[in-house]
XYZ file of C-alpha atoms in Angstrom:
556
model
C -51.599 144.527 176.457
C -48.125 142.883 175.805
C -48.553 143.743 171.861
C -47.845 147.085 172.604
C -44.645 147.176 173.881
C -43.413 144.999 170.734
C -40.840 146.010 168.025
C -43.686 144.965 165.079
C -47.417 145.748 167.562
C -49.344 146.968 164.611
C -48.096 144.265 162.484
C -49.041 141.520 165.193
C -51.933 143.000 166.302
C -53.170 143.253 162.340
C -52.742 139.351 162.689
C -54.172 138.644 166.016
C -57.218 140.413 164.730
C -57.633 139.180 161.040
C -56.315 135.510 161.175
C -58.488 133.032 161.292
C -56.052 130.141 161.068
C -55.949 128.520 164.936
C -53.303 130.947 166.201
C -52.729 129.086 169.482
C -51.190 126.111 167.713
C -48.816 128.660 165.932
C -48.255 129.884 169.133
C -47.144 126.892 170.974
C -45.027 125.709 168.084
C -42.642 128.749 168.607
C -42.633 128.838 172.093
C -41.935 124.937 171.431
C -39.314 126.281 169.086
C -38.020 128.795 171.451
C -37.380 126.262 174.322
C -35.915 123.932 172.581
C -33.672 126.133 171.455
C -32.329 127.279 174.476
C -32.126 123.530 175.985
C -30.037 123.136 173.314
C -27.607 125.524 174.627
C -27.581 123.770 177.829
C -27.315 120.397 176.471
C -23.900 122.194 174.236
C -22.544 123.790 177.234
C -23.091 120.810 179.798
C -22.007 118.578 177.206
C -18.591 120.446 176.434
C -17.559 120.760 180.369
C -18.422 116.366 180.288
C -15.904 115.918 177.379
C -13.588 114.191 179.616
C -16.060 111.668 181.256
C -17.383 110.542 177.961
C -14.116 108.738 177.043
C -15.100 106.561 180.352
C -18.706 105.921 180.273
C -20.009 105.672 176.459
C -23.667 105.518 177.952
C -23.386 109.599 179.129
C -22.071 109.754 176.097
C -24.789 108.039 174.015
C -27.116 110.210 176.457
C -26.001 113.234 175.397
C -25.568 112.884 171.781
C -29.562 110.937 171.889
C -30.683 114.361 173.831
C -28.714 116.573 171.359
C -30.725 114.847 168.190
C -34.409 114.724 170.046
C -33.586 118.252 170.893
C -32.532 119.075 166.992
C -34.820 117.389 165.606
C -37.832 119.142 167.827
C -36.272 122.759 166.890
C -36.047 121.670 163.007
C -39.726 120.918 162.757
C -41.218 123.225 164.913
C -39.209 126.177 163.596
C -39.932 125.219 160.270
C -43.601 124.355 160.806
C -43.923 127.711 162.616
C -42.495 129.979 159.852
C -44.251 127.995 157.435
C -47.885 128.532 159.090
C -46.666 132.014 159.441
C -45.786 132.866 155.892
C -49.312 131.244 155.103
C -51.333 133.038 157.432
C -49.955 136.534 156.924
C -50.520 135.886 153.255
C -54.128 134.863 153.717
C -54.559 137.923 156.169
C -52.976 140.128 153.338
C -55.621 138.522 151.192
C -58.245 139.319 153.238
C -57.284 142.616 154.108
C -56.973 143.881 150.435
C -60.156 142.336 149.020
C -62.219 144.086 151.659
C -60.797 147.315 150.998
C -61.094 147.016 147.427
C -64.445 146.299 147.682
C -65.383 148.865 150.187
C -63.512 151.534 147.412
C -65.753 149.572 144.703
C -68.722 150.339 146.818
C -67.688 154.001 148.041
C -68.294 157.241 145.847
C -66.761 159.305 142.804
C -65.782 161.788 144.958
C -63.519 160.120 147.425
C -61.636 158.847 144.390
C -61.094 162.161 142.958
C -60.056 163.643 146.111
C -57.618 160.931 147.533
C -56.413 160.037 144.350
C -55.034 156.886 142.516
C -51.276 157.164 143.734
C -52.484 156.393 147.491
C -54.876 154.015 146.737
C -51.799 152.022 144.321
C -49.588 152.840 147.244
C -51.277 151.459 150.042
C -52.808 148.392 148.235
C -49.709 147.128 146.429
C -45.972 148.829 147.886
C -47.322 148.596 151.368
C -48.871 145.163 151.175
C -45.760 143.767 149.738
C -43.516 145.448 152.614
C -45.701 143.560 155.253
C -45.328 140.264 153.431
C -41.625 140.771 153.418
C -41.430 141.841 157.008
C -43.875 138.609 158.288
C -41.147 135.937 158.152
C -38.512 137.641 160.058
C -40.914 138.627 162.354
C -41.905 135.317 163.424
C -38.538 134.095 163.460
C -37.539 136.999 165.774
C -40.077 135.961 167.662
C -39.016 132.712 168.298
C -35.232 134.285 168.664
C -37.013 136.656 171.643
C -38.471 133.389 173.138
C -35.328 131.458 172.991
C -33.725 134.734 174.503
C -36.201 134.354 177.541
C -34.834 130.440 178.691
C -31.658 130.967 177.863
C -31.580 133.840 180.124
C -33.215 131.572 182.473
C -30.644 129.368 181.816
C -27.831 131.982 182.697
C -29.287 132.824 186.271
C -29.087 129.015 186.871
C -25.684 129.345 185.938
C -24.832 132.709 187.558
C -26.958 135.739 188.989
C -24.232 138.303 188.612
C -24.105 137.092 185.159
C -27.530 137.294 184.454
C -27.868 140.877 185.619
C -24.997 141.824 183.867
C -27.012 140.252 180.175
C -29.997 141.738 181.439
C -28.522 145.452 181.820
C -26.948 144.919 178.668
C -30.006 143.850 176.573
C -32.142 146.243 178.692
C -29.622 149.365 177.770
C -30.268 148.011 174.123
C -33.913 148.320 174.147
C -33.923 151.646 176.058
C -31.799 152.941 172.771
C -34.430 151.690 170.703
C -37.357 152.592 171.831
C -35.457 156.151 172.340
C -34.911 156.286 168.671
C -38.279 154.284 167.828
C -40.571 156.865 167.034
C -37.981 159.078 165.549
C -37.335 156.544 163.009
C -41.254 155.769 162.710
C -42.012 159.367 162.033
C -39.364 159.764 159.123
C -40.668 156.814 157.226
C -44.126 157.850 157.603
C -43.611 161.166 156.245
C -41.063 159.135 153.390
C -44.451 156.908 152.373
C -46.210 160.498 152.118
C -43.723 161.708 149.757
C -43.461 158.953 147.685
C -47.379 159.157 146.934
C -46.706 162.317 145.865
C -43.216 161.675 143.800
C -45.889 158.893 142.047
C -48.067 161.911 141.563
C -45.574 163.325 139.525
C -44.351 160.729 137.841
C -47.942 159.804 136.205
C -47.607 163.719 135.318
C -44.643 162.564 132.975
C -46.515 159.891 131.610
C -49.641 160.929 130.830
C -48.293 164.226 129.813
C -45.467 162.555 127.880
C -46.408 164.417 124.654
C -46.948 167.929 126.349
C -43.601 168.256 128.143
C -41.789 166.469 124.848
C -42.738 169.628 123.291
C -41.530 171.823 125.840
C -38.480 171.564 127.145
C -38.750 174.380 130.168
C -41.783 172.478 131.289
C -40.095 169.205 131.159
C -37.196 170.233 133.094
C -39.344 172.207 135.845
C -41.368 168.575 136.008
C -38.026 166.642 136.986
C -36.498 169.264 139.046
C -40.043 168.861 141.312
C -39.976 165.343 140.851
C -35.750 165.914 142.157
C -37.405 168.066 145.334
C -39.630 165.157 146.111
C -37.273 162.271 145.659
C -34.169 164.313 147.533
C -37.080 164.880 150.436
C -37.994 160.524 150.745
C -33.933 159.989 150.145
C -33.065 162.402 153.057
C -35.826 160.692 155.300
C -35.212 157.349 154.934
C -31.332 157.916 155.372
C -32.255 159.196 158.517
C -34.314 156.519 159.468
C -31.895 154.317 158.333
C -28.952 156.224 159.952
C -30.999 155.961 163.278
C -31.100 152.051 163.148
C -27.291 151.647 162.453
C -27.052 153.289 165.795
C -29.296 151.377 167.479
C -27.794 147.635 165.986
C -24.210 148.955 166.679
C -24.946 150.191 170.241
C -26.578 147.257 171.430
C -23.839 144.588 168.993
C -20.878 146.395 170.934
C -22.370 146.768 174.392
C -22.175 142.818 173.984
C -18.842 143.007 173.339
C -18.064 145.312 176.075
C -20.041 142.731 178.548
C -18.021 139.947 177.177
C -14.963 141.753 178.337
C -16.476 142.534 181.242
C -17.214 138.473 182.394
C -13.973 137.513 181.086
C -11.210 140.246 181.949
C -12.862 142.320 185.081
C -15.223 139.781 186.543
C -12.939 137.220 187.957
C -10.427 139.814 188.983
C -12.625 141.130 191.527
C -14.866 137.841 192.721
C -12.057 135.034 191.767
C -14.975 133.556 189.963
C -15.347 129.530 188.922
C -13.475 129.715 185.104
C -15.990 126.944 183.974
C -18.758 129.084 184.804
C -17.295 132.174 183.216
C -16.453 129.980 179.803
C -19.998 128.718 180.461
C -21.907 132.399 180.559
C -19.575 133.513 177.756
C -20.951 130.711 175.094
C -24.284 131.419 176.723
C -23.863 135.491 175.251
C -21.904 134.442 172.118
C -24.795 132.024 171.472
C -27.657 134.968 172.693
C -25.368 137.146 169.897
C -27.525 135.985 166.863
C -31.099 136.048 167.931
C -30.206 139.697 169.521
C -28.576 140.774 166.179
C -32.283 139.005 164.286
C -33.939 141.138 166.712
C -32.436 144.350 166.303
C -31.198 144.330 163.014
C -34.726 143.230 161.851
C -35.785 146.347 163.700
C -35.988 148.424 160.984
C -38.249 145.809 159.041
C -40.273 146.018 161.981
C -40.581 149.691 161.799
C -41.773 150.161 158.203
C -44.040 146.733 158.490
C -45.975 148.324 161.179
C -46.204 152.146 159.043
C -47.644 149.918 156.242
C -49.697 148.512 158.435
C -51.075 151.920 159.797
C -51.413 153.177 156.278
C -53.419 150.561 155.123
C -55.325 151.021 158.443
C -55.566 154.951 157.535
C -56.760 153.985 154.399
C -59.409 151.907 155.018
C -60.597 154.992 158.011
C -60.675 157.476 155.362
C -62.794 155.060 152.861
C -65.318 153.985 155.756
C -65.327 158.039 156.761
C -66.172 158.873 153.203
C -68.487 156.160 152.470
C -70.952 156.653 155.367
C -72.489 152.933 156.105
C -72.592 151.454 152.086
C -72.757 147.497 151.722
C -70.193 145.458 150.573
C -69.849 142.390 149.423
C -72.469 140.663 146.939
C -75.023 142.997 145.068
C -78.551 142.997 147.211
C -81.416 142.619 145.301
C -82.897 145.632 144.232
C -86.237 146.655 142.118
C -85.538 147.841 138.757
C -86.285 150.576 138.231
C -88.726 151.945 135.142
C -87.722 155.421 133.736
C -90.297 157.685 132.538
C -89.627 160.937 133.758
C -86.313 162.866 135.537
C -86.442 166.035 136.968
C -83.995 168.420 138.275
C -85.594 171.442 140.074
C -83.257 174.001 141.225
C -80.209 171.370 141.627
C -76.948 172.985 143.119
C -73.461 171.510 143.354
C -70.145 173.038 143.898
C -66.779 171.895 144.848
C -65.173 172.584 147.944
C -61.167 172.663 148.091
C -59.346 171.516 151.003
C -59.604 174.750 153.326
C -63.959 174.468 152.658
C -64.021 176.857 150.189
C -66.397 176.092 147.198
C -64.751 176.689 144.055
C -66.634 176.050 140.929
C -70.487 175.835 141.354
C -73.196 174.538 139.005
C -76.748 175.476 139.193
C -79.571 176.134 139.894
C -80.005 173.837 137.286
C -83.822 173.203 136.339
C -83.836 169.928 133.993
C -87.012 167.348 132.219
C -85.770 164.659 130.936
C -88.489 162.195 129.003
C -88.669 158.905 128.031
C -87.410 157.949 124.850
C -86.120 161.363 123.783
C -82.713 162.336 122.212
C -81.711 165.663 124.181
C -78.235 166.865 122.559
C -75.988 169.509 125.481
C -73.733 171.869 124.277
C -70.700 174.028 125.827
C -67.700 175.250 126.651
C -64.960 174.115 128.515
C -65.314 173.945 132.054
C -68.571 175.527 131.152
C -70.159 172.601 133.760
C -71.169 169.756 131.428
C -69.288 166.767 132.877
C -70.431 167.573 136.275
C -73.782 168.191 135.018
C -73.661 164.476 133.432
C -71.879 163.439 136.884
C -74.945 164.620 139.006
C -77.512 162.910 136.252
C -75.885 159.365 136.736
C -75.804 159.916 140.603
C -72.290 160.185 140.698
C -72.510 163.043 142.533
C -75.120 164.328 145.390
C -76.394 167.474 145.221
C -75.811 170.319 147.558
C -79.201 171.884 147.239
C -82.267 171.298 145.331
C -84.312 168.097 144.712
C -84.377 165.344 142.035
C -87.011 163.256 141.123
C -87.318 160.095 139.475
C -91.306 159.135 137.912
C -91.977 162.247 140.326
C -91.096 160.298 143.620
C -87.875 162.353 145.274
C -84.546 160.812 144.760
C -82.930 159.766 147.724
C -79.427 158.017 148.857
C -81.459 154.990 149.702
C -82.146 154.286 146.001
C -79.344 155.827 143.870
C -77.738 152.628 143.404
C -80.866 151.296 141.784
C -81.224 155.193 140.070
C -77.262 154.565 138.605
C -78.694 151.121 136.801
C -80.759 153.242 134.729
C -77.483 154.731 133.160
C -74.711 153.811 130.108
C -72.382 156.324 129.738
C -69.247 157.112 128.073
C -67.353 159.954 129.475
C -64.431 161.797 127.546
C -62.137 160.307 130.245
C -63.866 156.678 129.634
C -61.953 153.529 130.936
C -62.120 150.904 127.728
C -62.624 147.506 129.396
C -61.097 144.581 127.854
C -63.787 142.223 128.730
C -67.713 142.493 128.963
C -67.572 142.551 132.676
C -71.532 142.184 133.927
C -73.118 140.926 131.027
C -74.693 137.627 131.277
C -75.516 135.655 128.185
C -73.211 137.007 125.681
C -74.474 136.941 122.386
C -71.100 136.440 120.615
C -72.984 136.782 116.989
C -74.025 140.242 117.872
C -70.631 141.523 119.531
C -69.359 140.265 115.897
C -71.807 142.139 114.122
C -71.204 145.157 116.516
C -67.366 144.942 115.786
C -68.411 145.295 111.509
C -70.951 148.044 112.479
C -68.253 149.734 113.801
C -65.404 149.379 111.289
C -63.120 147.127 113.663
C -63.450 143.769 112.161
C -59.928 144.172 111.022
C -58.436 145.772 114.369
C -60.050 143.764 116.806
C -62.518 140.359 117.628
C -63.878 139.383 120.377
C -62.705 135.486 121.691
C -62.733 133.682 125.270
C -64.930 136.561 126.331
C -62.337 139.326 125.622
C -61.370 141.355 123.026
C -58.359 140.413 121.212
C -56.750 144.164 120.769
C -57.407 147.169 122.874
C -54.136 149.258 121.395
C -56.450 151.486 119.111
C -56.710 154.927 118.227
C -58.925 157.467 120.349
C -61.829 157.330 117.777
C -61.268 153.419 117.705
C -61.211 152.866 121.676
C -64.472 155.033 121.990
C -65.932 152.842 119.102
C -65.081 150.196 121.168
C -66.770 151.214 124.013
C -69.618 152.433 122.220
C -69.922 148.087 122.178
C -69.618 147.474 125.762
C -71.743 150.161 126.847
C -74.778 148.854 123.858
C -74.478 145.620 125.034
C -75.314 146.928 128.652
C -78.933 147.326 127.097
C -79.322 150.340 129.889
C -82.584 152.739 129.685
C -80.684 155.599 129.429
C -77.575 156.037 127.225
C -75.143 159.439 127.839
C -72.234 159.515 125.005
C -69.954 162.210 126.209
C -68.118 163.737 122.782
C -68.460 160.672 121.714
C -68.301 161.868 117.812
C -65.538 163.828 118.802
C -61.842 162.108 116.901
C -63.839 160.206 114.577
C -64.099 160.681 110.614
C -66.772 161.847 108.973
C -68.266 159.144 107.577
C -68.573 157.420 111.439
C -69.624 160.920 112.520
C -72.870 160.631 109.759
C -73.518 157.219 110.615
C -73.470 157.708 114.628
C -76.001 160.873 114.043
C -78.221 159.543 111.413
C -78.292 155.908 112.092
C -77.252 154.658 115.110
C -78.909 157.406 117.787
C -82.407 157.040 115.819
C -82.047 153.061 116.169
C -81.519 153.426 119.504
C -84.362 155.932 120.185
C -86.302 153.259 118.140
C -85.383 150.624 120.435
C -87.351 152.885 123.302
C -83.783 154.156 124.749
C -83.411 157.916 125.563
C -79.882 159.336 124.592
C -78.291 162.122 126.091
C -74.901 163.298 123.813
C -72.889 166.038 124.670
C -71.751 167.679 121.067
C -70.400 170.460 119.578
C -71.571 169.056 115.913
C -74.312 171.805 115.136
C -74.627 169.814 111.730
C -77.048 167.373 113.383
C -78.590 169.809 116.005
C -82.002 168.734 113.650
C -81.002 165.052 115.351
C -82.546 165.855 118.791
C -85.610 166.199 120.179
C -83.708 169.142 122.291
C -80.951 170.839 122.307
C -79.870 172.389 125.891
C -76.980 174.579 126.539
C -74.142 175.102 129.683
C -72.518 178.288 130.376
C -70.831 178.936 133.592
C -72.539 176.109 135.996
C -76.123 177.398 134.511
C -78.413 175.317 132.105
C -80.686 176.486 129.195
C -82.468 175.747 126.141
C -80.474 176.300 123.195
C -81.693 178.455 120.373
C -80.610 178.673 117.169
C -78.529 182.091 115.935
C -79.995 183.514 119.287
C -78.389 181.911 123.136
């Protein structure tokens, strides 16, 4: 219950629930920490008003001075133990934190990538991680400043209870102010994180469309001046935000100047009070001064540490939302399965936009695919054929309609096993560096891969890794033509594969290596445009407009 009423509750509360280092030590170390802190200022105070007796009695001296060190000492190692633990826990919570969201994104579909897109996931996972690690030190030191606060206070209605109220008003006007301007300043950086996913947005537009806009310098400039909009938007937020917790410090740094006027120039004039108890109380504030300033000019910190906290927190909602109950963690076993026979009958898909409307649609689409036959698919552009491929894989569910594997119906509770069956190289393919997920690595073959495909002079393949991935476009998909082979899947899907390649690769991928494969008892699936080699397949099969047919020659 007390979390919630503190400057960083998400941010503590993000602790108290994923630590698992023993927070109660950590806890009495700063209350430890805290205490000793504020005996200190007793022991300071006490022993400045005693300066006079020391020069007859060196054992109150001695006393002191032994207190003062025991009392140094004890702040020294408990603060530093404290912030230590701190820094080490936070970092092992940030730890935890981001490998179970990455592995819940691993785990979740295609479709929740497309639609929240890269920028938030980068976002969240890196800029908002990294402003919680940099907010988790100060906030355990401020909260040891907020617990040396508390005794000293205590302290200062030992010494005076008109005193005390007046601190207490004082520090009590300077949290009303805050919490007044809390969620003001909350809301702006919010909406400033929102922005920036969307200024990132942008700025991948200028670099993957570095070539387009170099060619045209209208669109270029109507790129930055929306990339200006966006940036001017987060800049005119997070003054704001920033404005509001000048105020805020300011308020509550000259309030305590006003109260130290107050004790020492209005005070006495109207009580006649004791001067060593007014020189007393005023050390006591001065010495209050710097944990208040940690605490409310860390309040800002605060602030954005707990929005990073509740965007990672949003984050991790939307993926568990999306994702509908999947496992995480290590792969379960699962039963192979054997592919003999697919079949689509009357499969629909369509995309919806953000209002619920469906856009583009595909289907019905009526499909056989066979064992160990090489089915070419033809097309247009945005005729359907990647989402065609998409809902094939399992990448995508469909709508309406039924698909059955070996004629038993396809259902969610075997499509990861269904997805195994797969290889695939899409025209937007991701070239990994390293054979991830292939056990036993024949290095002999990967070499004789490498030759088969022309790289032996671009690239080889050491330490598990290839050495150079900077290719050209025909190159990289050569490349992956490797890792995928080397996945020795049922079912291989080369998506334009031929496409950017000479002709002499072109030949050899038609003619050789797709009837080696079908001779190896794989079935192949390319989308082409290469009517050459039509005489290739065993089929050819045509999309046009989200519908699927058989392909005839000089006819539809």
């Amino acid at each position: 219950m007390l979390l919630k009423y503190l400057p960083a509750k998400r941010l503590l509360e993000l602790i108290d629930q994923e630590a698992e280092y023993p927070r109660k030590k950590l806890i009495i170390f700063s209350v430890i920490s805290g205490v000793t802190n504020g005996l200190l200022l007793g022991v300071i105070n006490h022993g400045a008003g005693m300066v006079g007796e020391f020069a007859e009695s060196a054992y109150l001296q001695f006393y002191y001075l032994a207190l003062f060190v025991i009392l140094l000492t004890l702040l020294v190692y408990t603060k530093k133990y404290t912030l230590e633990k701190a820094a080490v826990l936070v970092e092992e919570v940030l730890y935890k934190v981001r490998m179970r969201i990455s592995d819940k994104i691993r785990h979740t579909e295609l479709s929740f990538i497309e639609k929240t897109g890269q920028s938030e996931i980068y976002n969240r996972l890196a800029q908002d991680t990294v402003q919680i690690s940099q907010s988790a030190t100060v906030v355990f030191a401020s909260i040891q400043a907020a617990i040396m606060l508390i005794f000293t206070m205590v302290y200062v209605a030992w010494l005076t209870p008109t005193g005390f109220l007046l601190t207490i008003v004082a520090i009590g006007l300077g949290g009303w102010v805050f919490m007044l301007k809390r969620q003001h300043i909350m809301n702006d950086l919010q909406s400033a994180t929102q922005h920036e996913i969307l200024f990132f947005d942008a700025l991948n537009n200028t670099l993957s469309g570095f070539k387009e806009i170099k060619l045209n310098r209208v669109k270029s400039h109507d790129l930055y001046e929306h990339q200006d909009s966006i940036a001017t938007d987060v800049k005119t937020l997070k003054s704001r935000a920033g404005i509001n917790s000048v105020f805020v410090m300011m308020f509550s740094e000259i309030f305590f100047y006003v109260l130290i006027a107050t004790i020492l120039f209005i005070w006495p004039y109207f009580n006649g009070a004791d001067s060593s108890i007014i020189i007393k109380l005023t050390a006591s504030i001065l010495f209050i001064m710097g944990p208040l300033n940690l605490l409310f000019g860390s309040l800002p910190l605060f602030i954005k540490a707990d929005v990073a906290v509740n965007n990672l927190r949003n984050l991790e909602k939307k993926v568990d939302d999306a994702s509908q109950g999947f496992q995480t963690g290590e792969p379960p076993e699962h039963k192979p399965l054997t592919f003999k026979h697919i079949s689509f009958k009357d499969v629909r898909f369509s995309y919806i936009d953000k209002e619920g409307s469906a856009q583009f649609k595909v289907g019905p689409i009526n499909l056989d695919l066979n064992f160990g036959e090489i089915v070419f698919i033809i097309g247009g552009n945005g005729s359907g054929k990647s989402t065609l491929l998409k809902l094939l894989t399992g990448l995508y569910y469909p709508k309406e309609g039924e698909i059955t594997v070996n004629e038993e119906v396809l259902d969610q509770d075997i499509y990861a096993d269904y997805r195994e069956l797969f290889a695939i190289i899409f025209t937007d393919f991701h070239l990994f560096d390293r054979l991830y997920g292939i056990q036993d690595i024949d290095k002999n073959k990967v070499k004789l891969l490498i030759k088969d495909m022309g790289l032996e002079n671009k690239t080889q393949f050491k330490n598990g890794a290839f050495t150079n991935t900077d290719l050209s476009t025909g190159q990289r998909k050569r490349l992956a033509y490797i890792n995928t082979i080397l996945e020795d899947k049922q079912i291989y899907i080369f998506d334009e594969l031929a496409a950017d390649q000479d002709p002499g690769f072109r030949k050899h991928f038609y003619e050789e290596l797709l009837p080696d494969l079908k001779a190896q008892g794989k079935t192949i699936i390319a989308v082409t445009h290469d009517d050459k080699y039509f005489s290739q397949a065993d089929r050819v099969l045509k999309m046009d407009e989200g519908e699927l047919s058989e392909y005839i020659e000089n006819g539809h």
